[in-house]
Amino acid sequence: MSKAYYTTGVWEHFTVQDGLPDMKIECVFEDHQGRLWIGTHDQGVVCYEGGEFITYSCRKGLSGEGVFSVVEDGQGKLWLATNRGLTVYDGRQFTSLGLDESYSFLWG
């Protein structure tokens, strides 16, 4: 992910060596707290905060490992569109709203 984060007038360059699980990035979103959420093609979603990357996957409650869109609602909840349905993050836990249909792949 080249030149992904702009702080104090400088673009920062992040790679796998910095903590990203993969270089196949599908989306980037900044929430109201200034955290970056990075959706990967097949390695879950990554939160970048305070110089650290934290990766969340299906083991933590995502409905799918491919995250193609992240948006925030008025209550501060994050909604993640994945390759296996929808996931909501309330700041404490991820809740999968996976669809039982074969077309549960969500782009946005």
PDB file of C-alpha atoms in Angstrom:
ATOM      1  CA  MET A   1       0.000   0.000   0.000  1.00  0.00           C
ATOM      2  CA  SER A   2       1.981   2.933  -1.221  1.00  0.00           C
ATOM      3  CA  LYS A   3       1.657   6.379   0.339  1.00  0.00           C
ATOM      4  CA  ALA A   4      -1.355   5.456   2.428  1.00  0.00           C
ATOM      5  CA  TYR A   5      -1.345   7.778   5.394  1.00  0.00           C
ATOM      6  CA  TYR A   6      -0.744  11.525   5.526  1.00  0.00           C
ATOM      7  CA  THR A   7       0.441  12.911   8.865  1.00  0.00           C
ATOM      8  CA  THR A   8       2.179  16.156   9.705  1.00  0.00           C
ATOM      9  CA  GLY A   9       2.719  16.919   6.038  1.00  0.00           C
ATOM     10  CA  VAL A  10       4.409  13.613   5.207  1.00  0.00           C
ATOM     11  CA  TRP A  11       3.038  10.598   3.330  1.00  0.00           C
ATOM     12  CA  GLU A  12       3.888   7.316   5.022  1.00  0.00           C
ATOM     13  CA  HIS A  13       4.511   4.122   3.068  1.00  0.00           C
ATOM     14  CA  PHE A  14       3.276   0.843   4.617  1.00  0.00           C
ATOM     15  CA  THR A  15       4.234  -2.682   3.570  1.00  0.00           C
ATOM     16  CA  VAL A  16       4.088  -6.218   4.943  1.00  0.00           C
ATOM     17  CA  GLN A  17       7.326  -5.476   6.808  1.00  0.00           C
ATOM     18  CA  ASP A  18       5.458  -2.739   8.740  1.00  0.00           C
ATOM     19  CA  GLY A  19       2.668  -5.082   9.818  1.00  0.00           C
ATOM     20  CA  LEU A  20       0.212  -5.326   6.935  1.00  0.00           C
ATOM     21  CA  PRO A  21      -0.818  -8.970   6.433  1.00  0.00           C
ATOM     22  CA  ASP A  22      -0.982  -8.562   2.642  1.00  0.00           C
ATOM     23  CA  MET A  23      -0.360  -5.974  -0.074  1.00  0.00           C
ATOM     24  CA  LYS A  24      -3.676  -6.697  -1.842  1.00  0.00           C
ATOM     25  CA  ILE A  25      -5.658  -3.740  -0.491  1.00  0.00           C
ATOM     26  CA  GLU A  26      -9.336  -3.345  -1.408  1.00  0.00           C
ATOM     27  CA  CYS A  27     -10.329  -0.270   0.640  1.00  0.00           C
ATOM     28  CA  VAL A  28      -9.114   2.276   3.167  1.00  0.00           C
ATOM     29  CA  PHE A  29     -11.356   4.139   5.609  1.00  0.00           C
ATOM     30  CA  GLU A  30     -10.616   6.636   8.392  1.00  0.00           C
ATOM     31  CA  ASP A  31     -13.100   6.536  11.267  1.00  0.00           C
ATOM     32  CA  HIS A  32     -14.146   9.433  13.504  1.00  0.00           C
ATOM     33  CA  GLN A  33     -11.339   8.597  15.959  1.00  0.00           C
ATOM     34  CA  GLY A  34      -8.688   8.913  13.255  1.00  0.00           C
ATOM     35  CA  ARG A  35      -7.991   5.179  12.987  1.00  0.00           C
ATOM     36  CA  LEU A  36      -7.330   3.750   9.549  1.00  0.00           C
ATOM     37  CA  TRP A  37      -9.234   0.611   8.594  1.00  0.00           C
ATOM     38  CA  ILE A  38      -7.659  -1.276   5.702  1.00  0.00           C
ATOM     39  CA  GLY A  39      -9.695  -3.961   3.942  1.00  0.00           C
ATOM     40  CA  THR A  40      -7.578  -6.673   2.347  1.00  0.00           C
ATOM     41  CA  HIS A  41      -8.390  -9.014  -0.515  1.00  0.00           C
ATOM     42  CA  ASP A  42      -8.248 -12.178   1.593  1.00  0.00           C
ATOM     43  CA  GLN A  43      -6.575 -11.418   4.949  1.00  0.00           C
ATOM     44  CA  GLY A  44      -9.379  -9.644   6.843  1.00  0.00           C
ATOM     45  CA  VAL A  45      -9.357  -6.017   7.967  1.00  0.00           C
ATOM     46  CA  VAL A  46      -6.466  -4.147   9.548  1.00  0.00           C
ATOM     47  CA  CYS A  47      -6.767  -1.291  12.033  1.00  0.00           C
ATOM     48  CA  TYR A  48      -3.874   1.177  12.094  1.00  0.00           C
ATOM     49  CA  GLU A  49      -3.693   3.246  15.253  1.00  0.00           C
ATOM     50  CA  GLY A  50      -0.823   4.693  17.228  1.00  0.00           C
ATOM     51  CA  GLY A  51       1.767   3.299  14.853  1.00  0.00           C
ATOM     52  CA  GLU A  52       0.497  -0.288  15.191  1.00  0.00           C
ATOM     53  CA  PHE A  53      -1.362  -2.614  12.851  1.00  0.00           C
ATOM     54  CA  ILE A  54      -3.950  -4.991  14.314  1.00  0.00           C
ATOM     55  CA  THR A  55      -5.418  -7.577  11.952  1.00  0.00           C
ATOM     56  CA  TYR A  56      -8.938  -8.956  12.435  1.00  0.00           C
ATOM     57  CA  SER A  57     -10.160 -12.071  10.630  1.00  0.00           C
ATOM     58  CA  CYS A  58     -13.019 -14.563  10.732  1.00  0.00           C
ATOM     59  CA  ARG A  59     -11.593 -15.852  14.024  1.00  0.00           C
ATOM     60  CA  LYS A  60     -12.531 -12.472  15.548  1.00  0.00           C
ATOM     61  CA  GLY A  61     -16.023 -12.460  14.022  1.00  0.00           C
ATOM     62  CA  LEU A  62     -15.710 -11.172  10.453  1.00  0.00           C
ATOM     63  CA  SER A  63     -18.127 -12.855   8.089  1.00  0.00           C
ATOM     64  CA  GLY A  64     -15.420 -13.152   5.409  1.00  0.00           C
ATOM     65  CA  GLU A  65     -11.679 -12.642   4.945  1.00  0.00           C
ATOM     66  CA  GLY A  66     -12.093 -10.371   1.914  1.00  0.00           C
ATOM     67  CA  VAL A  67     -13.116  -6.861   3.039  1.00  0.00           C
ATOM     68  CA  PHE A  68     -14.174  -4.615   0.163  1.00  0.00           C
ATOM     69  CA  SER A  69     -15.810  -1.658   1.883  1.00  0.00           C
ATOM     70  CA  VAL A  70     -15.826  -0.053   5.335  1.00  0.00           C
ATOM     71  CA  VAL A  71     -18.231   2.727   6.373  1.00  0.00           C
ATOM     72  CA  GLU A  72     -19.226   4.269   9.694  1.00  0.00           C
ATOM     73  CA  ASP A  73     -22.742   5.087  10.819  1.00  0.00           C
ATOM     74  CA  GLY A  74     -23.900   7.963  13.035  1.00  0.00           C
ATOM     75  CA  GLN A  75     -23.462   5.856  16.182  1.00  0.00           C
ATOM     76  CA  GLY A  76     -19.814   5.116  15.427  1.00  0.00           C
ATOM     77  CA  LYS A  77     -20.407   1.513  14.354  1.00  0.00           C
ATOM     78  CA  LEU A  78     -18.349   0.248  11.443  1.00  0.00           C
ATOM     79  CA  TRP A  79     -20.032  -1.725   8.682  1.00  0.00           C
ATOM     80  CA  LEU A  80     -17.786  -4.017   6.657  1.00  0.00           C
ATOM     81  CA  ALA A  81     -18.789  -5.511   3.318  1.00  0.00           C
ATOM     82  CA  THR A  82     -17.027  -8.848   2.865  1.00  0.00           C
ATOM     83  CA  ASN A  83     -16.894 -11.739   0.446  1.00  0.00           C
ATOM     84  CA  ARG A  84     -19.253 -13.672   2.758  1.00  0.00           C
ATOM     85  CA  GLY A  85     -21.768 -11.108   3.920  1.00  0.00           C
ATOM     86  CA  LEU A  86     -21.943  -8.104   6.193  1.00  0.00           C
ATOM     87  CA  THR A  87     -20.152  -7.516   9.508  1.00  0.00           C
ATOM     88  CA  VAL A  88     -20.772  -4.768  12.060  1.00  0.00           C
ATOM     89  CA  TYR A  89     -18.178  -3.627  14.612  1.00  0.00           C
ATOM     90  CA  ASP A  90     -19.479  -1.784  17.677  1.00  0.00           C
ATOM     91  CA  GLY A  91     -16.065  -0.852  19.070  1.00  0.00           C
ATOM     92  CA  ARG A  92     -15.803  -4.002  21.157  1.00  0.00           C
ATOM     93  CA  GLN A  93     -16.730  -6.941  18.961  1.00  0.00           C
ATOM     94  CA  PHE A  94     -17.479  -7.951  15.394  1.00  0.00           C
ATOM     95  CA  THR A  95     -20.880  -9.431  14.650  1.00  0.00           C
ATOM     96  CA  SER A  96     -21.349 -11.364  11.448  1.00  0.00           C
ATOM     97  CA  LEU A  97     -24.538 -10.743   9.547  1.00  0.00           C
ATOM     98  CA  GLY A  98     -23.533 -13.310   6.933  1.00  0.00           C
ATOM     99  CA  LEU A  99     -26.031 -14.133   4.281  1.00  0.00           C
ATOM    100  CA  ASP A 100     -27.108 -17.694   3.603  1.00  0.00           C
ATOM    101  CA  GLU A 101     -27.411 -17.019  -0.090  1.00  0.00           C
ATOM    102  CA  SER A 102     -24.759 -17.975  -2.629  1.00  0.00           C
ATOM    103  CA  TYR A 103     -24.535 -14.311  -3.692  1.00  0.00           C
ATOM    104  CA  SER A 104     -23.446 -12.936  -0.313  1.00  0.00           C
ATOM    105  CA  PHE A 105     -20.363 -11.248  -1.788  1.00  0.00           C
ATOM    106  CA  LEU A 106     -20.670  -7.525  -0.996  1.00  0.00           C
ATOM    107  CA  TRP A 107     -18.659  -4.823  -2.740  1.00  0.00           C
ATOM    108  CA  GLY A 108     -19.924  -1.805  -0.866  1.00  0.00           C
TER     109      GLY A 108
END
